[in-house]
């Protein structure tokens, strides 16, 4: 009798798991229909908060930086996470070059080799005033990035004002520059 009960109990486990997964999927579809769930939305919990603590070593041809140096700036700084292996990063280099005449840009080389970054900057230009090396990706985790390229506007004092989780475009830079005026 006890063996039959255990067997029946084991048969219910897959059905219970399927019911839970189905309930979650139904909840997601209901949220999509009502417009209160966007699967493409990336929540940035660090907006309007101070920058996280970090220190980045030098990435030639530039010098690294840390949170203290960034907080001490008396004008807005755009932080751009990028990598030489990232094709969207290549596509935004022209926009960054143009933007660098209006706004200081500091780069964070994310999970990349130093010699690859140097070659990338020689081939595509260097819009960055400082570049730090985040070879392990730990600083990227602290900033909450989901990939590269991603950019953050840092206001004087080190408050994160704006986050853009994809390649910068002419439209996004117009909005960015409107935040500065």
Short mmCIF file of N, CA and C in Angstrom, two decimals:
data_model
loop_
_atom_site.label_atom_id
_atom_site.label_comp_id
_atom_site.label_asym_id
_atom_site.label_seq_id
_atom_site.Cartn_x
_atom_site.Cartn_y
_atom_site.Cartn_z
N UNK A 1 0.82 -1.20 0.00
CA UNK A 1 0.00 0.00 0.00
C UNK A 1 0.86 1.26 0.00
N UNK A 2 1.91 1.26 0.84
CA UNK A 2 2.79 2.41 0.93
C UNK A 2 3.54 2.62 -0.39
N UNK A 3 3.93 1.51 -1.08
CA UNK A 3 4.64 1.61 -2.35
C UNK A 3 3.76 2.27 -3.42
N UNK A 4 2.51 1.97 -3.43
CA UNK A 4 1.59 2.56 -4.40
C UNK A 4 1.45 4.06 -4.17
N UNK A 5 1.38 4.48 -2.94
CA UNK A 5 1.25 5.90 -2.61
C UNK A 5 2.49 6.67 -3.06
N UNK A 6 3.67 6.10 -2.83
CA UNK A 6 4.92 6.76 -3.25
C UNK A 6 4.97 6.89 -4.77
N UNK A 7 4.57 5.84 -5.46
CA UNK A 7 4.57 5.84 -6.92
C UNK A 7 3.61 6.91 -7.45
N UNK A 8 2.43 6.99 -6.84
CA UNK A 8 1.46 8.01 -7.27
C UNK A 8 2.00 9.42 -7.01
N UNK A 9 2.66 9.56 -5.88
CA UNK A 9 3.24 10.86 -5.55
C UNK A 9 4.31 11.27 -6.57
N UNK A 10 5.14 10.31 -6.98
CA UNK A 10 6.17 10.61 -7.99
C UNK A 10 5.56 10.97 -9.34
N UNK A 11 4.41 10.39 -9.65
CA UNK A 11 3.74 10.72 -10.91
C UNK A 11 3.20 12.15 -10.90
N UNK A 12 2.90 12.68 -9.76
CA UNK A 12 2.33 14.03 -9.69
C UNK A 12 3.40 15.12 -9.85
N UNK A 13 4.66 14.79 -9.60
CA UNK A 13 5.72 15.81 -9.65
C UNK A 13 5.83 16.44 -11.05
N UNK A 14 5.92 15.66 -12.15
CA UNK A 14 5.99 16.32 -13.47
C UNK A 14 4.76 17.16 -13.78
N UNK A 15 3.59 16.66 -13.36
CA UNK A 15 2.37 17.43 -13.64
C UNK A 15 2.34 18.74 -12.84
N UNK A 16 2.82 18.69 -11.60
CA UNK A 16 2.88 19.91 -10.79
C UNK A 16 3.86 20.91 -11.40
N UNK A 17 5.02 20.41 -11.87
CA UNK A 17 6.01 21.29 -12.51
C UNK A 17 5.45 21.92 -13.78
N UNK A 18 4.74 21.12 -14.58
CA UNK A 18 4.14 21.66 -15.81
C UNK A 18 3.06 22.69 -15.48
N UNK A 19 2.30 22.46 -14.42
CA UNK A 19 1.26 23.42 -14.03
C UNK A 19 1.88 24.74 -13.57
N UNK A 20 2.97 24.69 -12.82
CA UNK A 20 3.65 25.91 -12.37
C UNK A 20 4.23 26.67 -13.56
N UNK A 21 4.90 25.97 -14.47
CA UNK A 21 5.47 26.62 -15.66
C UNK A 21 4.36 27.22 -16.53
N UNK A 22 3.27 26.48 -16.68
CA UNK A 22 2.14 26.99 -17.46
C UNK A 22 1.53 28.23 -16.83
N UNK A 23 1.42 28.24 -15.50
CA UNK A 23 0.90 29.42 -14.80
C UNK A 23 1.79 30.64 -15.00
N UNK A 24 3.11 30.42 -14.95
CA UNK A 24 4.05 31.53 -15.18
C UNK A 24 3.95 32.06 -16.60
N UNK A 25 3.84 31.16 -17.57
CA UNK A 25 3.72 31.55 -18.97
C UNK A 25 2.41 32.30 -19.20
N UNK A 26 1.32 31.82 -18.60
CA UNK A 26 0.02 32.50 -18.73
C UNK A 26 0.08 33.90 -18.11
N UNK A 27 0.76 34.01 -16.96
CA UNK A 27 0.92 35.32 -16.31
C UNK A 27 1.69 36.28 -17.21
N UNK A 28 2.76 35.78 -17.86
CA UNK A 28 3.56 36.62 -18.76
C UNK A 28 2.71 37.08 -19.96
N UNK A 29 1.95 36.14 -20.55
CA UNK A 29 1.10 36.51 -21.69
C UNK A 29 0.03 37.52 -21.30
N UNK A 30 -0.54 37.36 -20.11
CA UNK A 30 -1.55 38.31 -19.63
C UNK A 30 -0.92 39.70 -19.45
N UNK A 31 0.33 39.72 -18.90
CA UNK A 31 1.03 40.99 -18.73
C UNK A 31 1.33 41.66 -20.06
N UNK A 32 1.71 40.86 -21.07
CA UNK A 32 1.96 41.41 -22.40
C UNK A 32 0.69 42.01 -22.99
N UNK A 33 -0.44 41.30 -22.81
CA UNK A 33 -1.72 41.77 -23.36
C UNK A 33 -2.16 43.07 -22.70
N UNK A 34 -1.93 43.18 -21.38
CA UNK A 34 -2.33 44.39 -20.65
C UNK A 34 -1.32 45.52 -20.82
N UNK A 35 -0.13 45.20 -21.34
CA UNK A 35 0.87 46.23 -21.56
C UNK A 35 1.74 46.54 -20.35
N UNK A 36 1.69 45.73 -19.31
CA UNK A 36 2.52 46.00 -18.13
C UNK A 36 3.72 45.05 -18.04
N UNK A 37 4.03 44.33 -19.12
CA UNK A 37 5.21 43.48 -19.17
C UNK A 37 5.87 43.67 -20.52
N UNK A 38 7.14 44.11 -20.54
CA UNK A 38 7.89 44.30 -21.77
C UNK A 38 9.13 43.42 -21.69
N UNK A 39 9.18 42.34 -22.50
CA UNK A 39 10.33 41.44 -22.42
C UNK A 39 11.64 42.09 -22.87
N UNK A 40 11.57 43.21 -23.58
CA UNK A 40 12.79 43.90 -24.04
C UNK A 40 13.27 44.95 -23.05
N UNK A 41 12.46 45.24 -22.05
CA UNK A 41 12.83 46.26 -21.09
C UNK A 41 13.98 45.77 -20.19
N UNK A 42 14.96 46.62 -20.02
CA UNK A 42 16.07 46.30 -19.13
C UNK A 42 15.98 47.26 -17.96
N UNK A 43 15.77 46.73 -16.80
CA UNK A 43 15.66 47.58 -15.62
C UNK A 43 17.07 47.93 -15.14
N UNK A 44 17.28 49.18 -14.84
CA UNK A 44 18.57 49.65 -14.38
C UNK A 44 18.41 50.16 -12.96
N UNK A 45 18.70 49.31 -12.00
CA UNK A 45 18.48 49.71 -10.61
C UNK A 45 19.45 50.78 -10.11
N UNK A 46 20.49 51.11 -10.88
CA UNK A 46 21.46 52.07 -10.36
C UNK A 46 21.23 53.49 -10.87
N UNK A 47 20.16 53.72 -11.65
CA UNK A 47 19.88 55.09 -12.11
C UNK A 47 19.58 56.00 -10.93
N UNK A 48 20.08 57.24 -11.02
CA UNK A 48 19.93 58.26 -9.97
C UNK A 48 20.57 57.85 -8.65
N UNK A 49 21.52 56.97 -8.73
CA UNK A 49 22.28 56.55 -7.55
C UNK A 49 23.77 56.85 -7.79
N UNK A 50 24.56 56.85 -6.72
CA UNK A 50 26.01 57.05 -6.89
C UNK A 50 26.65 55.89 -7.65
N UNK A 51 27.72 56.19 -8.36
CA UNK A 51 28.44 55.14 -9.08
C UNK A 51 29.00 54.13 -8.08
N UNK A 52 29.12 52.87 -8.50
CA UNK A 52 29.69 51.86 -7.59
C UNK A 52 31.19 52.10 -7.39
N UNK A 53 31.73 51.51 -6.35
CA UNK A 53 33.17 51.57 -6.09
C UNK A 53 33.89 50.66 -7.09
N UNK A 54 34.96 51.19 -7.67
CA UNK A 54 35.74 50.39 -8.61
C UNK A 54 37.10 51.04 -8.83
N UNK A 55 38.03 50.27 -9.32
CA UNK A 55 39.34 50.75 -9.77
C UNK A 55 39.68 49.98 -11.03
N UNK A 56 40.06 50.71 -12.07
CA UNK A 56 40.40 50.07 -13.34
C UNK A 56 41.85 50.35 -13.69
N UNK A 57 42.62 49.31 -14.01
CA UNK A 57 44.01 49.54 -14.43
C UNK A 57 44.05 50.19 -15.82
N UNK A 58 45.23 50.69 -16.15
CA UNK A 58 45.44 51.36 -17.45
C UNK A 58 45.15 50.42 -18.61
N UNK A 59 44.56 51.00 -19.63
CA UNK A 59 44.42 50.31 -20.92
C UNK A 59 45.12 51.20 -21.94
N UNK A 60 46.34 50.83 -22.38
CA UNK A 60 47.02 51.65 -23.38
C UNK A 60 46.14 51.88 -24.60
N UNK A 61 46.15 53.04 -25.16
CA UNK A 61 47.09 54.15 -24.99
C UNK A 61 46.67 55.15 -23.91
N UNK A 62 45.82 54.78 -23.00
CA UNK A 62 45.29 55.73 -22.03
C UNK A 62 45.56 55.24 -20.61
N UNK A 63 45.13 56.05 -19.65
CA UNK A 63 45.28 55.67 -18.26
C UNK A 63 43.93 55.23 -17.71
N UNK A 64 43.97 54.35 -16.74
CA UNK A 64 42.75 53.87 -16.09
C UNK A 64 42.17 54.92 -15.17
N UNK A 65 41.14 54.54 -14.44
CA UNK A 65 40.50 55.48 -13.53
C UNK A 65 39.75 54.70 -12.46
N UNK A 66 39.28 55.45 -11.46
CA UNK A 66 38.50 54.82 -10.40
C UNK A 66 37.30 55.71 -10.05
N UNK A 67 36.51 55.27 -9.09
CA UNK A 67 35.30 56.02 -8.74
C UNK A 67 35.63 57.38 -8.17
N UNK A 68 36.73 57.53 -7.46
CA UNK A 68 37.10 58.81 -6.87
C UNK A 68 37.40 59.83 -7.97
N UNK A 69 38.17 59.42 -8.94
CA UNK A 69 38.51 60.30 -10.07
C UNK A 69 37.25 60.72 -10.82
N UNK A 70 36.33 59.79 -10.99
CA UNK A 70 35.08 60.08 -11.71
C UNK A 70 34.19 61.03 -10.91
N UNK A 71 34.12 60.83 -9.60
CA UNK A 71 33.28 61.69 -8.75
C UNK A 71 33.82 63.11 -8.67
N UNK A 72 35.13 63.28 -8.84
CA UNK A 72 35.73 64.60 -8.72
C UNK A 72 35.58 65.47 -9.96
N UNK A 73 35.03 64.94 -11.02
CA UNK A 73 34.85 65.72 -12.25
C UNK A 73 33.78 66.79 -12.02
N UNK A 74 34.01 67.97 -12.59
CA UNK A 74 33.05 69.06 -12.42
C UNK A 74 32.16 69.23 -13.64
N UNK A 75 32.17 68.24 -14.53
CA UNK A 75 31.27 68.26 -15.68
C UNK A 75 30.82 66.82 -15.97
N UNK A 76 29.70 66.66 -16.68
CA UNK A 76 29.22 65.30 -16.98
C UNK A 76 30.23 64.50 -17.79
N UNK A 77 30.25 63.21 -17.54
CA UNK A 77 31.14 62.28 -18.24
C UNK A 77 30.28 61.13 -18.76
N UNK A 78 30.54 60.72 -19.99
CA UNK A 78 29.88 59.53 -20.52
C UNK A 78 30.80 58.34 -20.33
N UNK A 79 30.33 57.33 -19.62
CA UNK A 79 31.07 56.08 -19.47
C UNK A 79 30.54 55.11 -20.51
N UNK A 80 31.45 54.55 -21.30
CA UNK A 80 31.07 53.64 -22.38
C UNK A 80 31.79 52.31 -22.19
N UNK A 81 31.02 51.25 -21.96
CA UNK A 81 31.57 49.89 -21.92
C UNK A 81 31.66 49.40 -23.37
N UNK A 82 32.82 48.89 -23.76
CA UNK A 82 33.00 48.42 -25.13
C UNK A 82 34.01 47.27 -25.16
N UNK A 83 34.12 46.63 -26.32
CA UNK A 83 35.09 45.56 -26.52
C UNK A 83 35.44 45.49 -28.00
N UNK A 84 36.64 45.00 -28.30
CA UNK A 84 37.08 44.90 -29.70
C UNK A 84 36.34 43.79 -30.43
N UNK A 85 35.84 42.80 -29.69
CA UNK A 85 35.15 41.67 -30.32
C UNK A 85 33.67 41.95 -30.56
N UNK A 86 33.22 43.14 -30.19
CA UNK A 86 31.80 43.49 -30.22
C UNK A 86 31.49 44.27 -31.51
N UNK A 87 30.73 43.68 -32.41
CA UNK A 87 30.40 44.33 -33.68
C UNK A 87 29.55 45.58 -33.47
N UNK A 88 28.53 45.58 -32.57
CA UNK A 88 27.79 46.83 -32.32
C UNK A 88 28.69 47.95 -31.78
N UNK A 89 29.77 47.58 -31.05
CA UNK A 89 30.71 48.61 -30.56
C UNK A 89 31.40 49.28 -31.74
N UNK A 90 31.71 48.50 -32.74
CA UNK A 90 32.32 49.06 -33.94
C UNK A 90 31.36 50.02 -34.63
N UNK A 91 30.08 49.66 -34.67
CA UNK A 91 29.10 50.51 -35.35
C UNK A 91 28.87 51.85 -34.64
N UNK A 92 29.10 51.91 -33.34
CA UNK A 92 28.88 53.18 -32.64
C UNK A 92 30.13 54.05 -32.54
N UNK A 93 31.25 53.60 -33.07
CA UNK A 93 32.48 54.39 -32.94
C UNK A 93 32.38 55.75 -33.64
N UNK A 94 31.73 55.82 -34.78
CA UNK A 94 31.56 57.10 -35.47
C UNK A 94 30.73 58.08 -34.63
N UNK A 95 29.68 57.57 -34.00
CA UNK A 95 28.83 58.40 -33.14
C UNK A 95 29.64 58.88 -31.93
N UNK A 96 30.43 57.99 -31.36
CA UNK A 96 31.25 58.37 -30.21
C UNK A 96 32.29 59.43 -30.60
N UNK A 97 32.86 59.29 -31.81
CA UNK A 97 33.84 60.28 -32.27
C UNK A 97 33.19 61.66 -32.35
N UNK A 98 31.97 61.72 -32.91
CA UNK A 98 31.28 63.01 -33.01
C UNK A 98 30.88 63.53 -31.64
N UNK A 99 30.42 62.65 -30.78
CA UNK A 99 29.98 63.04 -29.45
C UNK A 99 31.13 63.54 -28.58
N UNK A 100 32.34 63.05 -28.84
CA UNK A 100 33.48 63.43 -28.01
C UNK A 100 33.82 64.91 -28.13
N UNK A 101 33.32 65.59 -29.16
CA UNK A 101 33.56 67.04 -29.26
C UNK A 101 32.59 67.83 -28.36
N UNK A 102 31.55 67.17 -27.85
CA UNK A 102 30.56 67.82 -26.99
C UNK A 102 30.63 67.36 -25.54
N UNK A 103 31.18 66.19 -25.32
CA UNK A 103 31.11 65.55 -24.00
C UNK A 103 32.35 64.67 -23.81
N UNK A 104 32.92 64.71 -22.61
CA UNK A 104 34.05 63.83 -22.31
C UNK A 104 33.54 62.39 -22.23
N UNK A 105 34.28 61.48 -22.86
CA UNK A 105 33.91 60.07 -22.86
C UNK A 105 35.07 59.26 -22.28
N UNK A 106 34.74 58.46 -21.29
CA UNK A 106 35.71 57.55 -20.70
C UNK A 106 35.26 56.14 -21.02
N UNK A 107 36.19 55.31 -21.45
CA UNK A 107 35.84 53.96 -21.86
C UNK A 107 36.24 52.91 -20.84
N UNK A 108 35.49 51.84 -20.83
CA UNK A 108 35.82 50.66 -20.03
C UNK A 108 35.88 49.48 -20.99
N UNK A 109 37.09 48.97 -21.20
CA UNK A 109 37.30 47.82 -22.08
C UNK A 109 36.86 46.57 -21.34
N UNK A 110 35.77 45.98 -21.81
CA UNK A 110 35.09 44.90 -21.10
C UNK A 110 35.50 43.53 -21.63
N UNK A 111 36.07 42.71 -20.76
CA UNK A 111 36.43 41.32 -21.06
C UNK A 111 37.17 41.20 -22.39
N UNK A 112 38.26 41.93 -22.50
CA UNK A 112 39.01 41.95 -23.75
C UNK A 112 40.50 41.95 -23.44
N UNK A 113 41.29 41.59 -24.42
CA UNK A 113 42.74 41.59 -24.27
C UNK A 113 43.26 42.97 -24.62
N UNK A 114 44.27 43.41 -23.87
CA UNK A 114 44.82 44.74 -24.03
C UNK A 114 45.29 45.00 -25.47
N UNK A 115 46.00 44.05 -26.07
CA UNK A 115 46.53 44.25 -27.43
C UNK A 115 45.39 44.32 -28.45
N UNK A 116 44.28 43.62 -28.20
CA UNK A 116 43.14 43.70 -29.12
C UNK A 116 42.48 45.07 -29.06
N UNK A 117 42.39 45.64 -27.85
CA UNK A 117 41.81 46.98 -27.69
C UNK A 117 42.69 48.01 -28.38
N UNK A 118 44.00 47.90 -28.20
CA UNK A 118 44.90 48.85 -28.85
C UNK A 118 44.72 48.82 -30.37
N UNK A 119 44.65 47.65 -30.96
CA UNK A 119 44.44 47.53 -32.40
C UNK A 119 43.08 48.09 -32.82
N UNK A 120 42.04 47.82 -32.03
CA UNK A 120 40.69 48.33 -32.31
C UNK A 120 40.69 49.84 -32.36
N UNK A 121 41.36 50.48 -31.39
CA UNK A 121 41.39 51.95 -31.33
C UNK A 121 42.25 52.54 -32.45
N UNK A 122 43.32 51.84 -32.83
CA UNK A 122 44.14 52.33 -33.95
C UNK A 122 43.37 52.29 -35.26
N UNK A 123 42.57 51.24 -35.44
CA UNK A 123 41.81 51.10 -36.69
C UNK A 123 40.60 52.02 -36.76
N UNK A 124 39.94 52.25 -35.62
CA UNK A 124 38.64 52.93 -35.62
C UNK A 124 38.61 54.29 -34.94
N UNK A 125 39.74 54.76 -34.46
CA UNK A 125 39.81 56.04 -33.76
C UNK A 125 39.57 55.86 -32.27
N UNK A 126 40.00 56.87 -31.53
CA UNK A 126 39.90 56.80 -30.07
C UNK A 126 39.13 58.01 -29.54
N UNK A 127 37.86 57.85 -29.19
CA UNK A 127 37.09 58.98 -28.66
C UNK A 127 37.25 59.14 -27.15
N UNK A 128 38.02 58.28 -26.51
CA UNK A 128 38.08 58.22 -25.04
C UNK A 128 39.22 59.07 -24.48
N UNK A 129 38.93 59.76 -23.38
CA UNK A 129 39.98 60.50 -22.68
C UNK A 129 40.70 59.60 -21.68
N UNK A 130 39.98 58.66 -21.12
CA UNK A 130 40.56 57.64 -20.24
C UNK A 130 39.96 56.31 -20.63
N UNK A 131 40.78 55.27 -20.51
CA UNK A 131 40.29 53.92 -20.75
C UNK A 131 40.82 53.02 -19.64
N UNK A 132 39.91 52.31 -19.00
CA UNK A 132 40.29 51.33 -18.00
C UNK A 132 40.02 49.93 -18.50
N UNK A 133 40.77 48.98 -18.00
CA UNK A 133 40.66 47.58 -18.42
C UNK A 133 39.85 46.80 -17.39
N UNK A 134 38.71 46.25 -17.80
CA UNK A 134 37.89 45.38 -16.95
C UNK A 134 37.98 43.97 -17.53
N UNK A 135 39.15 43.36 -17.41
CA UNK A 135 39.40 42.08 -18.08
C UNK A 135 38.54 40.94 -17.55
N UNK A 136 38.19 40.97 -16.29
CA UNK A 136 37.37 39.89 -15.71
C UNK A 136 35.87 40.19 -15.79
N UNK A 137 35.51 41.44 -16.06
CA UNK A 137 34.09 41.81 -16.13
C UNK A 137 33.46 42.13 -14.79
N UNK A 138 34.25 42.20 -13.73
CA UNK A 138 33.68 42.46 -12.40
C UNK A 138 33.10 43.87 -12.26
N UNK A 139 33.75 44.86 -12.88
CA UNK A 139 33.23 46.23 -12.82
C UNK A 139 31.91 46.31 -13.59
N UNK A 140 31.84 45.62 -14.71
CA UNK A 140 30.60 45.57 -15.47
C UNK A 140 29.45 45.00 -14.65
N UNK A 141 29.73 43.99 -13.85
CA UNK A 141 28.70 43.41 -12.98
C UNK A 141 28.25 44.44 -11.96
N UNK A 142 29.20 45.19 -11.37
CA UNK A 142 28.85 46.21 -10.38
C UNK A 142 27.96 47.30 -10.99
N UNK A 143 28.20 47.60 -12.25
CA UNK A 143 27.41 48.64 -12.92
C UNK A 143 26.09 48.07 -13.44
N UNK A 144 25.92 46.77 -13.45
CA UNK A 144 24.67 46.16 -13.88
C UNK A 144 24.51 46.06 -15.38
N UNK A 145 25.62 45.98 -16.12
CA UNK A 145 25.47 45.90 -17.56
C UNK A 145 25.02 44.49 -17.96
N UNK A 146 24.36 44.42 -19.13
CA UNK A 146 23.91 43.13 -19.62
C UNK A 146 24.70 42.71 -20.86
N UNK A 147 25.59 43.58 -21.32
CA UNK A 147 26.41 43.30 -22.49
C UNK A 147 27.11 44.57 -22.91
N UNK A 148 27.74 44.53 -24.08
CA UNK A 148 28.37 45.71 -24.63
C UNK A 148 27.85 45.95 -26.02
N UNK A 149 27.77 47.20 -26.45
CA UNK A 149 28.12 48.41 -25.73
C UNK A 149 26.97 48.88 -24.83
N UNK A 150 27.34 49.52 -23.74
CA UNK A 150 26.39 50.19 -22.87
C UNK A 150 27.04 51.49 -22.40
N UNK A 151 26.22 52.52 -22.23
CA UNK A 151 26.74 53.83 -21.85
C UNK A 151 25.96 54.39 -20.67
N UNK A 152 26.66 55.15 -19.85
CA UNK A 152 26.08 55.79 -18.67
C UNK A 152 26.52 57.25 -18.64
N UNK A 153 25.57 58.14 -18.38
CA UNK A 153 25.91 59.55 -18.18
C UNK A 153 26.09 59.77 -16.69
N UNK A 154 27.27 60.25 -16.32
CA UNK A 154 27.61 60.48 -14.92
C UNK A 154 27.67 61.98 -14.68
N UNK A 155 26.88 62.44 -13.74
CA UNK A 155 26.85 63.86 -13.43
C UNK A 155 27.95 64.19 -12.41
N UNK A 156 28.32 65.48 -12.30
CA UNK A 156 29.33 65.85 -11.29
C UNK A 156 28.91 65.33 -9.91
N UNK A 157 29.84 64.79 -9.19
CA UNK A 157 29.55 64.19 -7.89
C UNK A 157 29.35 62.69 -7.98
N UNK A 158 29.23 62.16 -9.21
CA UNK A 158 29.17 60.70 -9.39
C UNK A 158 27.78 60.09 -9.39
N UNK A 159 26.75 60.83 -9.77
CA UNK A 159 25.39 60.28 -9.83
C UNK A 159 25.11 59.83 -11.27
N UNK A 160 24.57 58.61 -11.40
CA UNK A 160 24.25 58.07 -12.72
C UNK A 160 22.90 58.64 -13.16
N UNK A 161 22.94 59.45 -14.21
CA UNK A 161 21.75 60.15 -14.68
C UNK A 161 21.02 59.42 -15.79
N UNK A 162 21.77 58.72 -16.63
CA UNK A 162 21.18 58.12 -17.83
C UNK A 162 21.92 56.84 -18.16
N UNK A 163 21.19 55.88 -18.69
CA UNK A 163 21.78 54.60 -19.08
C UNK A 163 21.24 54.23 -20.45
N UNK A 164 22.09 53.80 -21.35
CA UNK A 164 21.67 53.38 -22.68
C UNK A 164 22.29 52.01 -22.95
N UNK A 165 21.45 50.94 -22.96
CA UNK A 165 21.99 49.57 -23.04
C UNK A 165 22.17 49.03 -24.45
N UNK A 166 22.44 49.88 -25.41
CA UNK A 166 22.68 49.41 -26.78
C UNK A 166 23.57 50.43 -27.49
N UNK A 167 23.93 50.18 -28.76
CA UNK A 167 24.83 51.12 -29.43
C UNK A 167 24.19 52.51 -29.55
N UNK A 168 25.00 53.52 -29.28
CA UNK A 168 24.53 54.90 -29.41
C UNK A 168 24.26 55.21 -30.88
N UNK A 169 23.21 55.97 -31.10
CA UNK A 169 22.82 56.39 -32.45
C UNK A 169 22.73 57.91 -32.45
N UNK A 170 22.47 58.47 -33.64
CA UNK A 170 22.30 59.93 -33.73
C UNK A 170 21.11 60.36 -32.87
N UNK A 171 20.03 59.60 -32.88
CA UNK A 171 18.83 59.93 -32.10
C UNK A 171 19.11 59.85 -30.59
N UNK A 172 19.78 58.81 -30.17
CA UNK A 172 20.05 58.67 -28.73
C UNK A 172 21.02 59.75 -28.25
N UNK A 173 21.97 60.14 -29.09
CA UNK A 173 22.91 61.19 -28.67
C UNK A 173 22.22 62.55 -28.61
N UNK A 174 21.22 62.77 -29.48
CA UNK A 174 20.46 64.03 -29.38
C UNK A 174 19.75 64.10 -28.03
N UNK A 175 19.14 63.00 -27.62
CA UNK A 175 18.49 62.97 -26.32
C UNK A 175 19.51 63.16 -25.20
N UNK A 176 20.63 62.49 -25.33
CA UNK A 176 21.69 62.62 -24.32
C UNK A 176 22.14 64.07 -24.18
N UNK A 177 22.38 64.72 -25.32
CA UNK A 177 22.83 66.12 -25.27
C UNK A 177 21.74 67.04 -24.72
N UNK A 178 20.47 66.68 -24.92
CA UNK A 178 19.38 67.51 -24.36
C UNK A 178 19.38 67.43 -22.83
N UNK A 179 19.88 66.34 -22.27
CA UNK A 179 19.97 66.22 -20.81
C UNK A 179 21.00 67.17 -20.23
N UNK A 180 21.95 67.58 -21.07
CA UNK A 180 23.04 68.44 -20.59
C UNK A 180 22.70 69.91 -20.66
N UNK A 181 21.67 70.27 -21.44
CA UNK A 181 21.34 71.69 -21.60
C UNK A 181 20.30 72.16 -20.60
#
